[in-house]
Short mmCIF file of C-alpha atoms and ligand atoms in Angstrom, two decimals:
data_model
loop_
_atom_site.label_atom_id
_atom_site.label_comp_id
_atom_site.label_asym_id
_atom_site.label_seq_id
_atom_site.Cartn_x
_atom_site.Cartn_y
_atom_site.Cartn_z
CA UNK Z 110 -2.56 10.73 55.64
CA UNK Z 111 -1.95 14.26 57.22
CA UNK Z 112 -5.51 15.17 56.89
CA UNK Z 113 -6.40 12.10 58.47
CA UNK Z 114 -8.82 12.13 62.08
CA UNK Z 115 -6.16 12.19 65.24
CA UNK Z 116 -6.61 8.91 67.00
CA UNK Z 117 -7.39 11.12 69.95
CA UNK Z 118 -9.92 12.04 68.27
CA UNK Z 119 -11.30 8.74 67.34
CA UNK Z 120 -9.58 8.26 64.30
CA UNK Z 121 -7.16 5.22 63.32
CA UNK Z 122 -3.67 4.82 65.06
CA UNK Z 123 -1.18 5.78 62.79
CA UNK Z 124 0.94 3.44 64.41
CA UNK Z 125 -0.12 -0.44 63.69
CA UNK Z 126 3.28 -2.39 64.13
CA UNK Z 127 4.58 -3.13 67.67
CA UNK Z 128 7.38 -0.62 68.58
CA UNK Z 129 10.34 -2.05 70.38
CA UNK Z 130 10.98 -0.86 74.03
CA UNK Z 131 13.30 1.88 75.33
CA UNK Z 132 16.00 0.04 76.72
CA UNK Z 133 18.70 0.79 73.93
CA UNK Z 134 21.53 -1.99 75.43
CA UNK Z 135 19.03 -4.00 76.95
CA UNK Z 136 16.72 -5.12 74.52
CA UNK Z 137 20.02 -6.07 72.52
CA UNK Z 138 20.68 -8.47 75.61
CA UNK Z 139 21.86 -12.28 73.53
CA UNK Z 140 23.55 -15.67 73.98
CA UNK Z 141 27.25 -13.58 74.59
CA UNK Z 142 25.93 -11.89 77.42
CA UNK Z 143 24.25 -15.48 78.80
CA UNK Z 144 27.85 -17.02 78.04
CA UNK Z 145 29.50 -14.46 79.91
CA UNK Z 146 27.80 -14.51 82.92
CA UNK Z 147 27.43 -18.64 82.66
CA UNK Z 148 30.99 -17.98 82.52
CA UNK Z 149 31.65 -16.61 85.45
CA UNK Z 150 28.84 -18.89 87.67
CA UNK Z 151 30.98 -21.85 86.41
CA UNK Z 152 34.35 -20.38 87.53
CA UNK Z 153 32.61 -19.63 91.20
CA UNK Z 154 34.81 -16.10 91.18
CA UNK Z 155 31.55 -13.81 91.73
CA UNK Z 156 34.35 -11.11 93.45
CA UNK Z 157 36.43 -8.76 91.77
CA UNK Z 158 39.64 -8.94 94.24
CA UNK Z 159 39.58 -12.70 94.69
CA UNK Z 160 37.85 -16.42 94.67
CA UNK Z 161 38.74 -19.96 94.22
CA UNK Z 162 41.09 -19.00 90.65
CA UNK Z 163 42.93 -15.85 90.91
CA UNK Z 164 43.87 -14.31 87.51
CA UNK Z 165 42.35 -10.87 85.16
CA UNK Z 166 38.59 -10.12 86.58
CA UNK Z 167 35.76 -9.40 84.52
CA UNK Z 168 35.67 -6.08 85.87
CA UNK Z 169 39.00 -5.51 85.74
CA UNK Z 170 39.00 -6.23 81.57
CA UNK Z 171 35.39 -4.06 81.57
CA UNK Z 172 37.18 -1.00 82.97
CA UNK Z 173 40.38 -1.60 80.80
CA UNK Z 174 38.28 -1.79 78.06
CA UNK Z 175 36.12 1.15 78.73
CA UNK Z 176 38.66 3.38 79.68
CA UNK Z 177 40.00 2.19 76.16
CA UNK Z 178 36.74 3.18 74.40
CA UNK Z 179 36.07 6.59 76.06
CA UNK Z 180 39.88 7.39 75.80
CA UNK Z 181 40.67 8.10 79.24
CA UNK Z 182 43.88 7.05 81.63
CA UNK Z 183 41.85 5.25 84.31
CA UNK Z 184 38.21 3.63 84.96
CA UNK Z 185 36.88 2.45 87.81
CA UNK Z 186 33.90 0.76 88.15
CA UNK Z 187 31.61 0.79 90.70
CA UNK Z 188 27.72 -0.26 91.49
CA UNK Z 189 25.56 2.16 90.48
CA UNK Z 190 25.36 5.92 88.24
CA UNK Z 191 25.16 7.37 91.61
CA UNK Z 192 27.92 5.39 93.46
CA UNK Z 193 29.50 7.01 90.24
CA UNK Z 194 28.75 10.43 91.41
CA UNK Z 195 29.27 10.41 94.81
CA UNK Z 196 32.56 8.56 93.95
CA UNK Z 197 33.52 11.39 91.81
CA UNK Z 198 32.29 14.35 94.51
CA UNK Z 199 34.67 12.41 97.35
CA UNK Z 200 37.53 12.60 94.77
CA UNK Z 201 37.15 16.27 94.27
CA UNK Z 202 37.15 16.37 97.83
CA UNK Z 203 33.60 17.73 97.71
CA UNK Z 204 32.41 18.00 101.68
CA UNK Z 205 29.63 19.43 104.37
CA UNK Z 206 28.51 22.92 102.92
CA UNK Z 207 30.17 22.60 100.00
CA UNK Z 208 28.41 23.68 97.04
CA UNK Z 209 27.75 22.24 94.09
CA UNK Z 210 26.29 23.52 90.69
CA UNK Z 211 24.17 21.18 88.95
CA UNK Z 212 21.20 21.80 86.12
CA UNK Z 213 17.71 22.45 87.03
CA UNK Z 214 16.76 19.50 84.57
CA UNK Z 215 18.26 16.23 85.46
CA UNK Z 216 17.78 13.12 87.31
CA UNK Z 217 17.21 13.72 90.78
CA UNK Z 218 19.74 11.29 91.16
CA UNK Z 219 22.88 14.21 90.53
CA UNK Z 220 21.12 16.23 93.48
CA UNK Z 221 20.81 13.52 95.81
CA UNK Z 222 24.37 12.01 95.10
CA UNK Z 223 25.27 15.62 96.19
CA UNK Z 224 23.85 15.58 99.50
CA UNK Z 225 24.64 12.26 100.00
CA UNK Z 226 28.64 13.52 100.24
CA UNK Z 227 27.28 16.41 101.99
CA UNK Z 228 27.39 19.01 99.43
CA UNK Z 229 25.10 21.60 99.35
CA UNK Z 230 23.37 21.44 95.32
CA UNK Z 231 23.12 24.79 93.73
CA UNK Z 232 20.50 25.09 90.39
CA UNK Z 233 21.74 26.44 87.39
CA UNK Z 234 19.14 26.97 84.59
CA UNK Z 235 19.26 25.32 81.24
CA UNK Z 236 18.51 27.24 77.86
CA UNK Z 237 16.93 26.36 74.44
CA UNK Z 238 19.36 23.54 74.30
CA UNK Z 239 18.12 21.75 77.67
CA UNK Z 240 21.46 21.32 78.12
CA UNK Z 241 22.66 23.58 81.30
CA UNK Z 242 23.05 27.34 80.60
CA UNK Z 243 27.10 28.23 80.92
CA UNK Z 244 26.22 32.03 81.73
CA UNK Z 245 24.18 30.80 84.15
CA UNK Z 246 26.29 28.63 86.20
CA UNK Z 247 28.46 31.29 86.04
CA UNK Z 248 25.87 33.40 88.27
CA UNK Z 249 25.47 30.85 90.91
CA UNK Z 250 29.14 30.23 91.34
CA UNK Z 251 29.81 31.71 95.27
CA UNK Z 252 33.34 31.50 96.88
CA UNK Z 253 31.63 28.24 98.38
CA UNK Z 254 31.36 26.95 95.29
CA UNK Z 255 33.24 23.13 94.79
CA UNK Z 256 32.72 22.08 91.60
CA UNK Z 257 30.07 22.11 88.71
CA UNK Z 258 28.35 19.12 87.70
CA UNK Z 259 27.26 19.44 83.58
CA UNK Z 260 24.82 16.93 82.65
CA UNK Z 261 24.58 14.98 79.18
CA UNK Z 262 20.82 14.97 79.00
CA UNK Z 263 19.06 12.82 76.65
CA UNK Z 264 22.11 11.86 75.26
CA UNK Z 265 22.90 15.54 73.85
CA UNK Z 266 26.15 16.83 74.33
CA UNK Z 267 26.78 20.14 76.86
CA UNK Z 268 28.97 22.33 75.62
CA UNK Z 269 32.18 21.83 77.77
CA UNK Z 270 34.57 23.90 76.41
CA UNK Z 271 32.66 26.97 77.77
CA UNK Z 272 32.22 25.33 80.98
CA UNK Z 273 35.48 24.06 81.36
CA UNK Z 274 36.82 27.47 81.09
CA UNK Z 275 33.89 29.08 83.44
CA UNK Z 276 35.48 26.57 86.00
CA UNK Z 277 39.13 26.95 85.67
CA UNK Z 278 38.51 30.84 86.07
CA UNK Z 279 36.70 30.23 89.25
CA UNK Z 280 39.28 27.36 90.53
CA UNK Z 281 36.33 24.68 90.55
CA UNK Z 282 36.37 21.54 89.24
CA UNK Z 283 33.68 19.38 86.64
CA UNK Z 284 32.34 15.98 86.88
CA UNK Z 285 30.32 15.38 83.71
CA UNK Z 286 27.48 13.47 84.68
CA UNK Z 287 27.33 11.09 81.30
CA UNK Z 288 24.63 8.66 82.53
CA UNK Z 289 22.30 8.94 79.67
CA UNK Z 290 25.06 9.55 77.05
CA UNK Z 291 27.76 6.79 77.16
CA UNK Z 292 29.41 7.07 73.71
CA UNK Z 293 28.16 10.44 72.91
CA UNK Z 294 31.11 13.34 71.93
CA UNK Z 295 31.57 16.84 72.23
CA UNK Z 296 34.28 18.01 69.56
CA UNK Z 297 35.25 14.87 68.91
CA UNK Z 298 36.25 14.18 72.34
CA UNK Z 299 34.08 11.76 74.32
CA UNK Z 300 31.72 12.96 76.89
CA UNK Z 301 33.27 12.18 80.64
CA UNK Z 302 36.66 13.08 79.11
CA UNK Z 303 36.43 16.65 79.34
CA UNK Z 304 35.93 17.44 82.83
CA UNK Z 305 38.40 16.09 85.77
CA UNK Z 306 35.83 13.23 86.32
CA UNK Z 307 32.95 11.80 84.13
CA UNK Z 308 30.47 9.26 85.65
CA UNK Z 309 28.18 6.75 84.09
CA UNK Z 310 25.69 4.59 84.78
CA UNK Z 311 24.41 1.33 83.28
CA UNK Z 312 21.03 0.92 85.11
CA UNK Z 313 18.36 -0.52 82.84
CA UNK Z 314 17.02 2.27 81.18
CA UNK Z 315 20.89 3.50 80.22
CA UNK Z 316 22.26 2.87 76.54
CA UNK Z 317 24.78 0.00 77.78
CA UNK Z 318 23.09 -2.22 80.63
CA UNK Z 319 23.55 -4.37 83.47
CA UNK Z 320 20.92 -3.86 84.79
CA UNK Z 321 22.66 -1.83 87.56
CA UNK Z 322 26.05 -0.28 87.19
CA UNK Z 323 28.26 2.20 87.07
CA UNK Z 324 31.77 4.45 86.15
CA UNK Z 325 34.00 6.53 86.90
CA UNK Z 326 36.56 7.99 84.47
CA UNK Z 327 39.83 10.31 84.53
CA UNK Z 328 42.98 11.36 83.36
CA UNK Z 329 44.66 12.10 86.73
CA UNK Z 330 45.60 9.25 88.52
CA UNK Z 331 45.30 10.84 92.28
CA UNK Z 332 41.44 11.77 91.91
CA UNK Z 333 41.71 7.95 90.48
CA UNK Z 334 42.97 6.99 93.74
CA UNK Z 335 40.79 8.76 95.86
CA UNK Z 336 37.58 7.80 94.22
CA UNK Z 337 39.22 3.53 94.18
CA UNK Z 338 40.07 4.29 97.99
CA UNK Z 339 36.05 5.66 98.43
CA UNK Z 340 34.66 3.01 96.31
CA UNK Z 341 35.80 -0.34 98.65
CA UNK Z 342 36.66 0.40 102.05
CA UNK Z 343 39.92 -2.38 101.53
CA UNK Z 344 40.81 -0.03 98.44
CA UNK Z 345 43.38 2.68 99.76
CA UNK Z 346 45.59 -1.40 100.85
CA UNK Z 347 45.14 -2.91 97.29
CA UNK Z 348 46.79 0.20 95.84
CA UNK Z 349 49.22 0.31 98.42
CA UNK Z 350 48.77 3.73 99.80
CA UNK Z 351 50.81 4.06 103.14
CA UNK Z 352 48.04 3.20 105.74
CA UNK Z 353 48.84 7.03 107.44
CA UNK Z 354 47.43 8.14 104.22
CA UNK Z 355 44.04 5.95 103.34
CA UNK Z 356 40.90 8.00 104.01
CA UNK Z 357 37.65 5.81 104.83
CA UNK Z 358 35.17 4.36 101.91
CA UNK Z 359 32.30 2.76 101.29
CA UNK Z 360 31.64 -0.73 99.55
CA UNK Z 361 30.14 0.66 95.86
CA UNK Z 362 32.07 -1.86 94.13
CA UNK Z 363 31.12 -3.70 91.06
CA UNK Z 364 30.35 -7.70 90.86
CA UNK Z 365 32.35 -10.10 88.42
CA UNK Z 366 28.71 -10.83 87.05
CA UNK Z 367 27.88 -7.33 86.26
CA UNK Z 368 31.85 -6.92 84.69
CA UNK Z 369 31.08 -9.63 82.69
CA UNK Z 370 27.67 -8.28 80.94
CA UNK Z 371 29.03 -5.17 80.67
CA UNK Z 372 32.45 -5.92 78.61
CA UNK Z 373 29.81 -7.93 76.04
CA UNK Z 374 27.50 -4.49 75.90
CA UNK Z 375 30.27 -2.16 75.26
CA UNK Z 376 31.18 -4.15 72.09
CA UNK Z 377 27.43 -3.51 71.40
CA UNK Z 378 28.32 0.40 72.02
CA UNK Z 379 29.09 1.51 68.73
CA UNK Z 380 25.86 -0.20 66.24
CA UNK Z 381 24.00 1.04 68.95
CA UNK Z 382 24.81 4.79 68.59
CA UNK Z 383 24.86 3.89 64.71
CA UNK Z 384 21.33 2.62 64.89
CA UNK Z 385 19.87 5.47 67.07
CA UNK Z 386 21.63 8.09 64.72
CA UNK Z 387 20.40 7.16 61.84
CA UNK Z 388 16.86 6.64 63.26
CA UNK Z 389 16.81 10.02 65.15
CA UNK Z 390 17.58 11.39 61.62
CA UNK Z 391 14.53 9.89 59.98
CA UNK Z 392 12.17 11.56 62.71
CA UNK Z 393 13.83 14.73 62.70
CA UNK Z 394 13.33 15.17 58.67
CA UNK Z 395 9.64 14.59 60.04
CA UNK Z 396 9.39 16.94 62.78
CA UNK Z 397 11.08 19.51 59.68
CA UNK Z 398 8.49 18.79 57.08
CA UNK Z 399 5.55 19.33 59.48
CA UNK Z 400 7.09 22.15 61.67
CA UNK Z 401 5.79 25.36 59.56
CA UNK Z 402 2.30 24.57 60.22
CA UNK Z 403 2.62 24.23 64.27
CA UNK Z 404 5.67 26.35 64.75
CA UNK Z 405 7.31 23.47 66.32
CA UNK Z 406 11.55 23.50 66.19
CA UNK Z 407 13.90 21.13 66.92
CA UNK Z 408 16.35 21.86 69.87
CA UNK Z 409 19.58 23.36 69.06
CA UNK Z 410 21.95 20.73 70.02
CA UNK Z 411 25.62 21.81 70.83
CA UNK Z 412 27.18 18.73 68.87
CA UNK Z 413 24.72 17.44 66.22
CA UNK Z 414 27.64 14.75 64.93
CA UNK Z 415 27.71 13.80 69.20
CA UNK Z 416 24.47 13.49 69.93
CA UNK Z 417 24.23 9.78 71.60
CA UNK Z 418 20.71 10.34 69.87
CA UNK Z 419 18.25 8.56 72.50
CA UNK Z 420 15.57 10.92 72.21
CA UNK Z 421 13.99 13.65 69.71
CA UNK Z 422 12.98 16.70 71.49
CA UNK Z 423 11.13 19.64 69.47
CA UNK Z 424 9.78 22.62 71.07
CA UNK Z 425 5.95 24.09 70.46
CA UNK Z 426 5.29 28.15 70.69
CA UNK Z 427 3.32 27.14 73.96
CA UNK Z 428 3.26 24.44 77.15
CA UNK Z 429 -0.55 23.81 75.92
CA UNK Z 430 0.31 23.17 72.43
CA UNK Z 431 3.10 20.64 73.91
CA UNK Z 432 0.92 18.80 75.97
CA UNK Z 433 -1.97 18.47 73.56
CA UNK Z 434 1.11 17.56 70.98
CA UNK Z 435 2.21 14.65 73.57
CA UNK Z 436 -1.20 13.04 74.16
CA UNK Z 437 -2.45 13.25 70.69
CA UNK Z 438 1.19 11.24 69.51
CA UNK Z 439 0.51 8.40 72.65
CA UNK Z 440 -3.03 8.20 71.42
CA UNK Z 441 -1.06 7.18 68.00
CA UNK Z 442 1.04 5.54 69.76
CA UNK Z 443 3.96 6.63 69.86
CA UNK Z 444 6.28 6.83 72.74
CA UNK Z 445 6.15 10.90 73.72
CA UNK Z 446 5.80 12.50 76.96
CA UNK Z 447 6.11 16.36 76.84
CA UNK Z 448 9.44 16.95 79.36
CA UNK Z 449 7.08 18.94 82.50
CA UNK Z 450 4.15 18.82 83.43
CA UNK Z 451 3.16 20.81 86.96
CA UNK Z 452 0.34 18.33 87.80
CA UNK Z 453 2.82 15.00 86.47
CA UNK Z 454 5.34 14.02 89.13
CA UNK Z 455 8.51 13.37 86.83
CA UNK Z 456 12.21 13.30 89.13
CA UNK Z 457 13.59 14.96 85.69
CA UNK Z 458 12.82 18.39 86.88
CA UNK Z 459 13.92 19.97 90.12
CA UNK Z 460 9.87 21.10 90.39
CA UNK Z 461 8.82 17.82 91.90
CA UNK Z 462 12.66 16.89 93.58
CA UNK Z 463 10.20 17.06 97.09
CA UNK Z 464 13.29 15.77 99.06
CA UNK Z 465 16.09 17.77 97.90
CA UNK Z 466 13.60 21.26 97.56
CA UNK Z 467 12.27 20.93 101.12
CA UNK Z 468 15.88 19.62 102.68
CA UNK Z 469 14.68 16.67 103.89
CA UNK Z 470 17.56 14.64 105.56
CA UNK Z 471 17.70 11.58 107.58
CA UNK Z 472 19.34 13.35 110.65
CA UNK Z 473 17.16 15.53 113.58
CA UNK Z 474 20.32 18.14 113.58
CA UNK Z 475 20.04 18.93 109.65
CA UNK Z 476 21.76 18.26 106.88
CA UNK Z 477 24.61 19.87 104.22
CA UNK Z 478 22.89 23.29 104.61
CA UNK Z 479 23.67 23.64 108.38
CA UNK Z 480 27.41 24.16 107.20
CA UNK Z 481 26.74 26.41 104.45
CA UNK Z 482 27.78 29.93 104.88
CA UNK Z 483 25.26 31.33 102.49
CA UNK Z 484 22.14 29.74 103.37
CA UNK Z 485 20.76 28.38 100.51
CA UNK Z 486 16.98 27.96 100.08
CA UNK Z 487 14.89 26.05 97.51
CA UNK Z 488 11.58 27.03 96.08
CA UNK Z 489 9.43 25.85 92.92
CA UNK Z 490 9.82 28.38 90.80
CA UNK Z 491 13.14 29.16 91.38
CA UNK Z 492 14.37 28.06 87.62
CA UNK Z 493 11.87 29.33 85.73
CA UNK Z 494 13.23 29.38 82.39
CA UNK Z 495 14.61 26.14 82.87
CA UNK Z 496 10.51 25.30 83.37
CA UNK Z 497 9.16 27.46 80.23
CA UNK Z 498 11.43 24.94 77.87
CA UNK Z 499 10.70 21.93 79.69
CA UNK Z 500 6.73 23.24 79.64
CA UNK Z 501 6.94 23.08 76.08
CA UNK Z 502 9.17 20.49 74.79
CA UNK Z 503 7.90 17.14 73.50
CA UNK Z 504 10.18 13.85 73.66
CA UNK Z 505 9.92 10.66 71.49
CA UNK Z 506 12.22 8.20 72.22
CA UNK Z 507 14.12 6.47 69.56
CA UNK Z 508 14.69 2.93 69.98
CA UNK Z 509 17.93 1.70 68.04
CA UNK Z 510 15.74 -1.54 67.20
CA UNK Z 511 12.93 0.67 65.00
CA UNK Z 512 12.15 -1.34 61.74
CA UNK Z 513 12.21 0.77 58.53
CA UNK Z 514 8.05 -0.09 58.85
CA UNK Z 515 8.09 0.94 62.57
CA UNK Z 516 10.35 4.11 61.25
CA UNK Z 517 7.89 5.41 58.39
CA UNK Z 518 4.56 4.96 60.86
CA UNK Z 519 6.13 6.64 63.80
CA UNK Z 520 7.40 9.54 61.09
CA UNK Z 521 3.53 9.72 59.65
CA UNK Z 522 2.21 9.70 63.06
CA UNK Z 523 4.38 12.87 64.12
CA UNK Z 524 3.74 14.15 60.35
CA UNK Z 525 -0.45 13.76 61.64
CA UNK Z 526 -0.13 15.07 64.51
CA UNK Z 527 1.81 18.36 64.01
CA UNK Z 528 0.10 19.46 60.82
CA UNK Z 529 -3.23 19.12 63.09
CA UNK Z 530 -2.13 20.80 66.83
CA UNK Z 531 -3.22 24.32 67.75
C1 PLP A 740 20.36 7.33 85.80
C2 PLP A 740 20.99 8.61 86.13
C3 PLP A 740 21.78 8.78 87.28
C4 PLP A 740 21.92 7.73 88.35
O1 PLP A 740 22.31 6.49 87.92
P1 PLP A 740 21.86 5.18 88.77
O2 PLP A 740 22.66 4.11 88.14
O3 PLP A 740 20.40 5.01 88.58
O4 PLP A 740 22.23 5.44 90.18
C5 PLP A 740 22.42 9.99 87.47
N1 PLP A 740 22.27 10.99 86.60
C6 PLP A 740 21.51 10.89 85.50
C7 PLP A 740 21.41 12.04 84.55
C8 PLP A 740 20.82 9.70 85.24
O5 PLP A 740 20.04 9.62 84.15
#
């Protein structure tokens, strides 16, 4: 087998079977999920706060029961990962110039949520981990500094004690962005529950789905308040705050339908992470067997037993080794990208962020920057260790659905490739 000619190459595929596709929660879609929302079409109560039969909403038992599952006093949901974010920023009371600390390597999504509450986002670089570097945030924190922003990358846990503490010694605050990790732990604590605010997401390509989605979770019931009273602009009068008191929203609120799906999909929650653990396990005992010939290593990951496990990420000596690494495993088909790429566009990395890097905003007078008292800049190569891992780490994803056949061809094609790449 290992000898065998790379399919780039013009040799056979090492992969035969059909793999499954990358959308843990929503390939696992079934006829509970088409009850529920059948459901709620039937009842003609598509809105959270009211409709023709008053009574519990579906989002109302989703966020009871997710706040139940992630162990935290409140959760509110809301439309989207981002509605998350900024949800979470306007609770901190995150504002114009204010800056913000977020990793090099994420979603664009985290930057742009920033701005959008017109915070000023600050790059921090991430190390051998991916996960963002703690002495480095440390280095970018300025006495305009708001809060820091970890992000759960790839489902892999940060490691939040050390930034919890970098940010209670500066007086900021932490929203853990968990989009890509819902269920995943640090310590044995769940990952959104260690910062003042964690926020998820459930778009489509996130481990529990409705297609579009989103959360917010705490312990402290006044950043609760704050981010309910930003979330619906009627939200500050369903809690009752005195009316001299409510401070203006925006409508980021959550449908009945999407409540619905989601309660069925966080029952799903725990075989999922059960399935992608034990698969992510397989292909790492791969990746080990083969490594001594290519040099490649596994990340370090700051909470193996945590690890959500969406993805297996090894690192080659070089980015050329990656990339050739990457192409040869698609050519075998399996589903690996390597995680940058200069000349591949990818809104991962802050490289190719072309709106947030060149401040583009949608007003002629300028945007978060204009009240920032330190002028921050952006160039290309301002992260560039954060660019040196990325260069030369190699993902696969790992679907929770792979067969044991799927399983043992995607673990021979990785076998293949890396006893071949120079
Ligand atoms: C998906 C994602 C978001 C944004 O979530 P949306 O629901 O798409 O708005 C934010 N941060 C990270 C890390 C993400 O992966």
């Amino acid at each position: 087998m290992k000898s065998e000619k790379l399919a780039i190459d013009g040799g056979e595929r090492a992969i035969r079977s059909e793999l499954p596709k990358m959308y843990p929660g929503g390939m696992r879609i079934g006829s509970e999920e088409e009850s529920a929302v059948i459901e709620v079409l039937r009842s003609k109560r598509l809105y959270r706060f009211y409709g023709p039969h008053l009574g519990p909403s579906k989002v109302d038992e989703f966020e009871a029961a997710f706040a139940g599952v992630m162990g935290s006093k409140y959760a509110l949901a809301v439309s989207s990962g981002s509605a998350a974010l900024m949800c979470g920023l306007a609770a901190l009371g995150v504002g114009p110039g204010d800056e913000v600390v977020i990793p090099a390597y994420t979603w664009i999504a985290t930057a742009e949520a920033v701005m959008a509450v017109g915070g000023v986002p600050v790059f921090a670089e991430v190390d051998d981990s991916l996960m963002v570097d703690p002495l480095d945030v440390e280095k970018k924190i300025t006495p305009a500094t708001k809060a820091i922003i970890p992000v759960h990358m790839r489902g892999l846990p940060c490691p939040m004690d050390r930034l919890v503490n970098t940010a209670r010694r500066h007086g900021i605050k932490v929203l853990e962005d968990v989009a890509q990790a819902d269920g995943g732990s640090y310590k044995g604590k769940h990952l959104g529950t260690w910062g003042d605010i964690g926020a998820f997401s459930f778009q489509f390509n996130k481990i529990i789905t409705a297609g579009e989605g989103g959360a917010v979770i705490t312990d402290d019931f006044d950043l609760y308040k704050r981010a309910m009273m930003y979330h619906d602009v009627g939200g500050g009068r369903r809690l009752k705050i005195p009316q001299e008191e409510i401070l203006p929203g925006i409508n980021v609120r959550m449908t009945e339908m999407q409540g619905a799906i989601l309660s069925v999909q966080l029952t799903r929650l725990e075989s999922l992470l059960a399935d992608m653990r034990r698969n992510k396990r397989v292909l790492m005992n791969a990746v080990s067997e083969s490594a001594e010939h290519c040099g490649a290593i596994l990340t370090p990951c700051h909470d193996p037993e945590g690890d959500a496990s969406v993805a297996l990420i090894f690192m080659l000596p070089t980015s050329e080794m990656a990339r050739k690494t990457a192409s040869a495993l698609k050519a075998e088909g399996a589903p690996a990208s390597v995680l940058f790429d200069p000349a591949v566009v990818d809104y991962h990395v802050y490289y190719h962020w072309a709106p947030v890097i060149n401040q583009r905003v949608w007003s002629e007078k300028g945007g978060p920057w204009r009240w920032n008292p330190n002028e921050v800049t952006y160039s290309q190569d301002m992260c560039p260790r954060t660019l040196s891992y990325l260069g030369r780490a190699v993902q696969v994803d790992v679907s929770p659905d792979l067969t044991d056949e799927n399983l043992e061809e995607l673990a021979d094609a990785i076998q293949k490739v890396l006893s071949q790449v120079n």
